[in-house]
Amino acid sequence: MADSVGRQVDSINHATEEDEKKQEIIRAKGEGKELTKEEKQRLRKEKKQHKKNKKDDRGPPEKEKEKASVPAPSKPATQSPAHKAAPVPVNASASESPVAAEKPAKSKAELRADRRARQDSERASKPGKKEVGQQSTSSKPKATPSELQPVKRLPEHVQVDDPAALKKLAKKLERQQVPLRSDYGYKVSLFSHLHQYSRKNPPTQQISIPVTAIHPSIVRLGLQYSQGIIAGSNARSVALLHAFKQVIQDYSTPPNEELSRDLVNKLSPYISFLSQCRPLSASMGNAIKYIKKEISNIPNQCKEEEAKRRLQECIDSYINEKIILASQAISKYAIEKISDGDVILVYGCSSLVNHILCEAFEKQRKFRVIVVDSRPRLEGREALRRLVKKGIRCTYVLISALSYILPEVSKVFLGAHALLANGYVMSRVGTSQIALVAKAYNVPVLVCCETYKFCERVQTDSFVSNELDDPDDLIVTRNGKTHLENWQTVKSLGLLNLVYDVTPPDFVDLVITDLGMIPCTSVPVVLRVKNVDQ
Amino acid sequence: MPGADKEMDLSERIESFLSELKRSGSGTGSLRGSAETARETTALLRKITAQARWGNAGELMEIIRKEGRRMTAAQPSETTVGNMVRRVLKIIREEYARSRGSSEETDQQESLHKLLTSGGSSEDNFRQHFPHLKANVIEAINELLTELEGTTDNISMQALEHIHSNEVIMTIGRSRTVEAFLKDAARKRKFHVIVAECAPFCQGHEMATSLCKEDIETTVIPDAAIFAVMSRVNKVIIGTQTVLANGGLRAVNGTHTLALAAKHHSTPLIVCAPMFKLSPQFPNEEDTFHKFVSPHEVLPFTEGEILSKVNAHCPVFDYVPPELITLFISNIGGNAPSYIYRLMSELYHPEDHEL
């Protein structure tokens, strides 16, 4: 945060932690975060320079006002940062040193150093005010979190209907040399705030060859995402982390730069590119946050090879802990819930649920599985193949036959894409329907989810934040006739291919996580515990 | 001889009708709407009345019952056939009673009082011969046919009473009644329609393209998204294959999920069904209620390696309990599901419930 008068070194660290926490809170909302953080840091830096050049000895109350005005640009109104960014650089560039203008994202280390220097000088000039300053600043940390909470910025991918946000995104992408992907087809009016892309135009086609700004493994990853070759939140996160390992391996620090700062900047255009290919999932968002934190925590005196090795180890341990070991822990808990003679219903293809069922089968539990699938993705067939290969007895139906098949079912196991802070489960579209009908038939619903997918967002319906898949997927040819073939030409026809939906917590009986079995409403508790740990 | 010719002609007609019924049920032949089936059944029954050999009402009823049993056995899921047979039987009873001069009402009520006091059986075994019975019955069947012609229009005329402007209406699959209903309302009002495609046959696609031709804003969604979009829907209007005696429905699969989602969001569920779909069956018989078609619609033969190890089901119908339904709109007006049993007693005689 900008304000630092009268703080001691540890409260500065505390402030940077707050800073980081605030960044994490904001980042946890989803995609396109780089803009926010960079914008924020740039703003803050420029404001500081601006004010430093004006007057060196300002009183604490004025610094407080300054601090209160800085959260203002990060309020949900997206126009204000655009406006503020415009006049502030104008003033600042006049007064700033050219070096500052060239480095738009100052690292925390530098900000820390700045603040320390200023604080030292002011402490020397104002010994009396120190006590007052300390008290007011000690009350400020309590004030800052509550001030921080409403200050979340809207992610870009839910502002497609706002032309100002689109222009800002276009400028940012141009700066990062990432191609902008254009929307496709008629969008249903309820979803005009979301993107809708066609699978036939991947953004990789618009990149010039040779690619200079984006690492080739990232390009490949982006293509795999946009074509649906890699799907499923665990698979996407693991692929992302492996690609980042490759990037780190190939990275070499340019002269006069620090690895901790520069690598983070290098990652920003990659992340923009990936979110253009397919909006980032909550698990990917958390993984990126983790990596960035690890990178920024690399001490400056660390050698490059050593730093790279350390980062690779961090990534490996993250994958191992959060995904592999977590799934083993979840299987252990879940297998307690599977008894002999059970008929278990699963929906779509969740890697975690498949893993649980395979483990339970190996442990000689006698059960049979009903796989429910839905158009247009038909992911259930993949789950069916895996389970049949193991030798588990399976039945396969489409989701419209759910009411027919549910009287036979004893338990429902569902996977999740993310667990939101208000207890709602965000998962593949159709999950809420299964939970609804299972509740009507009094069948218990168990959701299995690793803790790294927990997300600070809150959402009550499936409209405000979702992903629209290619509408052409709904077209089907039966008996030689394709009714929807020319749907684009028909003016009043729209096709809606949603990817996610949210399930209210009253439909879910239990959530099995690597921390244990919790009710849906305990998600914010877990998030808080995680934040405190970090 | 002309008589024998007529008989052969008649039995040929019946055979061809039966074979068409058998073929249409598999989903591969031309899918006929229930209205068409009802009309053809009634026309066939009229022909039987005209051409078969019978002396009195009892014999005629026996003939019709026999043919009716054969027709329902050919395609048990097509209940309109049985319904029309029962309607014709009721017509015969009424005409007989009218010819005899006694009022029709008294025969219907099976009250406890009647059972105790009248003592004997329903005395008339329909043995009396009336010369004009045939003509009367045929005339009454003609009236029934005209009624059948007008059912869709009667239902569509009520559309404007139920749809206001800027509504979002959800429907599932393809129902000609609902299509006509919505198109009629669209002539005067603007609203949006969301159609759930109803896999695996995806009849929702046809419905959507047909609605678009009348410039109705339509959106097609996959079945999995029904609950997700339900919060923005104002009304759910569906058609059905059969209305059961308890007010429940036997409708296309996916309807029960739709009804549950509507109940959860307190969205009214309106069923547009003409009276000939009302059947005196109850949903008790579990094994005869469901109808299945080939599972290759669900899991095609291209998935060969796993096909042999997997059970795949493709049920065609769903049962929707009457608690989830708000309103029935039929050609005689709107009714609550709790009133359906009374309507049944007006249409069918209790002795005809079992053909």
PDB file of N, CA, C and O in Angstrom, chain A residues 222-259:
ATOM      1  N   GLY A 222      -1.594 -23.433 -25.236  1.00  0.00           N
ATOM      2  CA  GLY A 222      -2.772 -22.648 -25.573  1.00  0.00           C
ATOM      3  C   GLY A 222      -3.608 -23.331 -26.634  1.00  0.00           C
ATOM      4  O   GLY A 222      -4.838 -23.365 -26.569  1.00  0.00           O
ATOM      5  N   LEU A 223      -2.934 -23.901 -27.610  1.00  0.00           N
ATOM      6  CA  LEU A 223      -3.667 -24.610 -28.650  1.00  0.00           C
ATOM      7  C   LEU A 223      -4.381 -25.821 -28.075  1.00  0.00           C
ATOM      8  O   LEU A 223      -5.533 -26.099 -28.412  1.00  0.00           O
ATOM      9  N   GLN A 224      -3.695 -26.533 -27.191  1.00  0.00           N
ATOM     10  CA  GLN A 224      -4.329 -27.705 -26.595  1.00  0.00           C
ATOM     11  C   GLN A 224      -5.546 -27.304 -25.775  1.00  0.00           C
ATOM     12  O   GLN A 224      -6.557 -28.005 -25.760  1.00  0.00           O
ATOM     13  N   TYR A 225      -5.470 -26.172 -25.097  1.00  0.00           N
ATOM     14  CA  TYR A 225      -6.629 -25.713 -24.343  1.00  0.00           C
ATOM     15  C   TYR A 225      -7.769 -25.355 -25.268  1.00  0.00           C
ATOM     16  O   TYR A 225      -8.907 -25.742 -25.072  1.00  0.00           O
ATOM     17  N   SER A 226      -7.470 -24.563 -26.299  1.00  0.00           N
ATOM     18  CA  SER A 226      -8.569 -24.032 -27.102  1.00  0.00           C
ATOM     19  C   SER A 226      -9.235 -25.121 -27.914  1.00  0.00           C
ATOM     20  O   SER A 226     -10.410 -25.013 -28.226  1.00  0.00           O
ATOM     21  N   GLN A 227      -8.510 -26.191 -28.248  1.00  0.00           N
ATOM     22  CA  GLN A 227      -9.142 -27.255 -28.998  1.00  0.00           C
ATOM     23  C   GLN A 227      -9.759 -28.295 -28.089  1.00  0.00           C
ATOM     24  O   GLN A 227     -10.339 -29.254 -28.585  1.00  0.00           O
ATOM     25  N   GLY A 228      -9.607 -28.143 -26.788  1.00  0.00           N
ATOM     26  CA  GLY A 228     -10.205 -29.112 -25.894  1.00  0.00           C
ATOM     27  C   GLY A 228      -9.424 -30.399 -25.775  1.00  0.00           C
ATOM     28  O   GLY A 228      -9.935 -31.391 -25.271  1.00  0.00           O
ATOM     29  N   ILE A 229      -8.169 -30.399 -26.209  1.00  0.00           N
ATOM     30  CA  ILE A 229      -7.373 -31.618 -26.107  1.00  0.00           C
ATOM     31  C   ILE A 229      -7.029 -31.873 -24.654  1.00  0.00           C
ATOM     32  O   ILE A 229      -7.035 -33.000 -24.178  1.00  0.00           O
ATOM     33  N   ILE A 230      -6.728 -30.809 -23.949  1.00  0.00           N
ATOM     34  CA  ILE A 230      -6.519 -30.942 -22.509  1.00  0.00           C
ATOM     35  C   ILE A 230      -7.739 -30.322 -21.845  1.00  0.00           C
ATOM     36  O   ILE A 230      -8.013 -29.141 -22.005  1.00  0.00           O
ATOM     37  N   ALA A 231      -8.475 -31.139 -21.119  1.00  0.00           N
ATOM     38  CA  ALA A 231      -9.676 -30.629 -20.471  1.00  0.00           C
ATOM     39  C   ALA A 231      -9.763 -31.237 -19.082  1.00  0.00           C
ATOM     40  O   ALA A 231      -9.236 -32.302 -18.833  1.00  0.00           O
ATOM     41  N   GLY A 232     -10.450 -30.516 -18.198  1.00  0.00           N
ATOM     42  CA  GLY A 232     -10.498 -31.012 -16.823  1.00  0.00           C
ATOM     43  C   GLY A 232      -9.556 -30.170 -15.999  1.00  0.00           C
ATOM     44  O   GLY A 232      -8.422 -29.926 -16.389  1.00  0.00           O
ATOM     45  N   SER A 233      -9.996 -29.726 -14.813  1.00  0.00           N
ATOM     46  CA  SER A 233      -9.190 -28.705 -14.121  1.00  0.00           C
ATOM     47  C   SER A 233      -7.849 -29.239 -13.659  1.00  0.00           C
ATOM     48  O   SER A 233      -6.840 -28.537 -13.750  1.00  0.00           O
ATOM     49  N   ASN A 234      -7.781 -30.487 -13.197  1.00  0.00           N
ATOM     50  CA  ASN A 234      -6.482 -31.013 -12.774  1.00  0.00           C
ATOM     51  C   ASN A 234      -5.526 -31.114 -13.941  1.00  0.00           C
ATOM     52  O   ASN A 234      -4.359 -30.716 -13.857  1.00  0.00           O
ATOM     53  N   ALA A 235      -6.040 -31.632 -15.056  1.00  0.00           N
ATOM     54  CA  ALA A 235      -5.161 -31.810 -16.221  1.00  0.00           C
ATOM     55  C   ALA A 235      -4.630 -30.464 -16.688  1.00  0.00           C
ATOM     56  O   ALA A 235      -3.451 -30.307 -17.025  1.00  0.00           O
ATOM     57  N   ARG A 236      -5.525 -29.472 -16.715  1.00  0.00           N
ATOM     58  CA  ARG A 236      -5.091 -28.161 -17.182  1.00  0.00           C
ATOM     59  C   ARG A 236      -4.047 -27.557 -16.260  1.00  0.00           C
ATOM     60  O   ARG A 236      -3.053 -26.970 -16.711  1.00  0.00           O
ATOM     61  N   SER A 237      -4.255 -27.702 -14.950  1.00  0.00           N
ATOM     62  CA  SER A 237      -3.277 -27.117 -14.022  1.00  0.00           C
ATOM     63  C   SER A 237      -1.935 -27.802 -14.155  1.00  0.00           C
ATOM     64  O   SER A 237      -0.891 -27.149 -14.189  1.00  0.00           O
ATOM     65  N   VAL A 238      -1.950 -29.121 -14.241  1.00  0.00           N
ATOM     66  CA  VAL A 238      -0.674 -29.840 -14.318  1.00  0.00           C
ATOM     67  C   VAL A 238       0.050 -29.475 -15.611  1.00  0.00           C
ATOM     68  O   VAL A 238       1.266 -29.243 -15.629  1.00  0.00           O
ATOM     69  N   ALA A 239      -0.710 -29.400 -16.700  1.00  0.00           N
ATOM     70  CA  ALA A 239      -0.081 -29.036 -17.975  1.00  0.00           C
ATOM     71  C   ALA A 239       0.506 -27.637 -17.896  1.00  0.00           C
ATOM     72  O   ALA A 239       1.602 -27.374 -18.405  1.00  0.00           O
ATOM     73  N   LEU A 240      -0.228 -26.741 -17.245  1.00  0.00           N
ATOM     74  CA  LEU A 240       0.270 -25.377 -17.104  1.00  0.00           C
ATOM     75  C   LEU A 240       1.571 -25.358 -16.322  1.00  0.00           C
ATOM     76  O   LEU A 240       2.546 -24.692 -16.703  1.00  0.00           O
ATOM     77  N   LEU A 241       1.605 -26.109 -15.225  1.00  0.00           N
ATOM     78  CA  LEU A 241       2.802 -26.092 -14.394  1.00  0.00           C
ATOM     79  C   LEU A 241       3.987 -26.699 -15.137  1.00  0.00           C
ATOM     80  O   LEU A 241       5.118 -26.212 -15.035  1.00  0.00           O
ATOM     81  N   HIS A 242       3.731 -27.739 -15.883  1.00  0.00           N
ATOM     82  CA  HIS A 242       4.836 -28.320 -16.659  1.00  0.00           C
ATOM     83  C   HIS A 242       5.343 -27.344 -17.710  1.00  0.00           C
ATOM     84  O   HIS A 242       6.553 -27.234 -17.955  1.00  0.00           O
ATOM     85  N   ALA A 243       4.416 -26.641 -18.346  1.00  0.00           N
ATOM     86  CA  ALA A 243       4.842 -25.654 -19.340  1.00  0.00           C
ATOM     87  C   ALA A 243       5.663 -24.553 -18.684  1.00  0.00           C
ATOM     88  O   ALA A 243       6.666 -24.091 -19.232  1.00  0.00           O
ATOM     89  N   PHE A 244       5.258 -24.157 -17.497  1.00  0.00           N
ATOM     90  CA  PHE A 244       6.031 -23.129 -16.799  1.00  0.00           C
ATOM     91  C   PHE A 244       7.406 -23.640 -16.401  1.00  0.00           C
ATOM     92  O   PHE A 244       8.385 -22.901 -16.400  1.00  0.00           O
ATOM     93  N   LYS A 245       7.480 -24.900 -16.079  1.00  0.00           N
ATOM     94  CA  LYS A 245       8.804 -25.471 -15.775  1.00  0.00           C
ATOM     95  C   LYS A 245       9.715 -25.344 -16.982  1.00  0.00           C
ATOM     96  O   LYS A 245      10.880 -24.974 -16.880  1.00  0.00           O
ATOM     97  N   GLN A 246       9.138 -25.640 -18.139  1.00  0.00           N
ATOM     98  CA  GLN A 246       9.919 -25.523 -19.371  1.00  0.00           C
ATOM     99  C   GLN A 246      10.342 -24.080 -19.592  1.00  0.00           C
ATOM    100  O   GLN A 246      11.486 -23.804 -19.966  1.00  0.00           O
ATOM    101  N   VAL A 247       9.419 -23.161 -19.343  1.00  0.00           N
ATOM    102  CA  VAL A 247       9.738 -21.739 -19.525  1.00  0.00           C
ATOM    103  C   VAL A 247      10.873 -21.332 -18.600  1.00  0.00           C
ATOM    104  O   VAL A 247      11.814 -20.634 -18.995  1.00  0.00           O
ATOM    105  N   ILE A 248      10.788 -21.772 -17.357  1.00  0.00           N
ATOM    106  CA  ILE A 248      11.825 -21.402 -16.395  1.00  0.00           C
ATOM    107  C   ILE A 248      13.157 -22.009 -16.813  1.00  0.00           C
ATOM    108  O   ILE A 248      14.214 -21.381 -16.684  1.00  0.00           O
ATOM    109  N   GLN A 249      13.094 -23.196 -17.320  1.00  0.00           N
ATOM    110  CA  GLN A 249      14.325 -23.846 -17.759  1.00  0.00           C
ATOM    111  C   GLN A 249      14.999 -23.047 -18.852  1.00  0.00           C
ATOM    112  O   GLN A 249      16.214 -22.861 -18.859  1.00  0.00           O
ATOM    113  N   ASP A 250      14.170 -22.563 -19.790  1.00  0.00           N
ATOM    114  CA  ASP A 250      14.749 -21.858 -20.928  1.00  0.00           C
ATOM    115  C   ASP A 250      15.021 -20.392 -20.655  1.00  0.00           C
ATOM    116  O   ASP A 250      15.497 -19.683 -21.530  1.00  0.00           O
ATOM    117  N   TYR A 251      14.672 -19.951 -19.464  1.00  0.00           N
ATOM    118  CA  TYR A 251      14.787 -18.528 -19.195  1.00  0.00           C
ATOM    119  C   TYR A 251      16.218 -18.173 -18.858  1.00  0.00           C
ATOM    120  O   TYR A 251      16.918 -18.924 -18.185  1.00  0.00           O
ATOM    121  N   SER A 252      16.649 -17.013 -19.344  1.00  0.00           N
ATOM    122  CA  SER A 252      17.948 -16.517 -18.894  1.00  0.00           C
ATOM    123  C   SER A 252      17.779 -15.063 -18.522  1.00  0.00           C
ATOM    124  O   SER A 252      17.150 -14.291 -19.252  1.00  0.00           O
ATOM    125  N   THR A 253      18.317 -14.717 -17.384  1.00  0.00           N
ATOM    126  CA  THR A 253      18.113 -13.349 -16.904  1.00  0.00           C
ATOM    127  C   THR A 253      18.870 -12.373 -17.787  1.00  0.00           C
ATOM    128  O   THR A 253      20.057 -12.513 -17.990  1.00  0.00           O
ATOM    129  N   PRO A 254      18.185 -11.380 -18.287  1.00  0.00           N
ATOM    130  CA  PRO A 254      18.912 -10.359 -19.046  1.00  0.00           C
ATOM    131  C   PRO A 254      19.803  -9.558 -18.103  1.00  0.00           C
ATOM    132  O   PRO A 254      19.562  -9.522 -16.898  1.00  0.00           O
ATOM    133  N   PRO A 255      20.846  -8.899 -18.609  1.00  0.00           N
ATOM    134  CA  PRO A 255      21.759  -8.154 -17.735  1.00  0.00           C
ATOM    135  C   PRO A 255      21.030  -6.998 -17.062  1.00  0.00           C
ATOM    136  O   PRO A 255      20.058  -6.471 -17.584  1.00  0.00           O
ATOM    137  N   ASN A 256      21.499  -6.630 -15.910  1.00  0.00           N
ATOM    138  CA  ASN A 256      20.936  -5.536 -15.108  1.00  0.00           C
ATOM    139  C   ASN A 256      19.500  -5.801 -14.688  1.00  0.00           C
ATOM    140  O   ASN A 256      18.748  -4.878 -14.431  1.00  0.00           O
ATOM    141  N   GLU A 257      19.092  -7.040 -14.682  1.00  0.00           N
ATOM    142  CA  GLU A 257      17.739  -7.339 -14.225  1.00  0.00           C
ATOM    143  C   GLU A 257      17.842  -8.369 -13.138  1.00  0.00           C
ATOM    144  O   GLU A 257      18.798  -9.132 -13.068  1.00  0.00           O
ATOM    145  N   GLU A 258      16.806  -8.398 -12.316  1.00  0.00           N
ATOM    146  CA  GLU A 258      16.754  -9.431 -11.291  1.00  0.00           C
ATOM    147  C   GLU A 258      15.797 -10.513 -11.711  1.00  0.00           C
ATOM    148  O   GLU A 258      14.725 -10.238 -12.247  1.00  0.00           O
ATOM    149  N   LEU A 259      16.157 -11.756 -11.433  1.00  0.00           N
ATOM    150  CA  LEU A 259      15.312 -12.871 -11.841  1.00  0.00           C
ATOM    151  C   LEU A 259      13.935 -12.769 -11.216  1.00  0.00           C
ATOM    152  O   LEU A 259      12.918 -12.983 -11.862  1.00  0.00           O
TER     153      LEU A 259
END
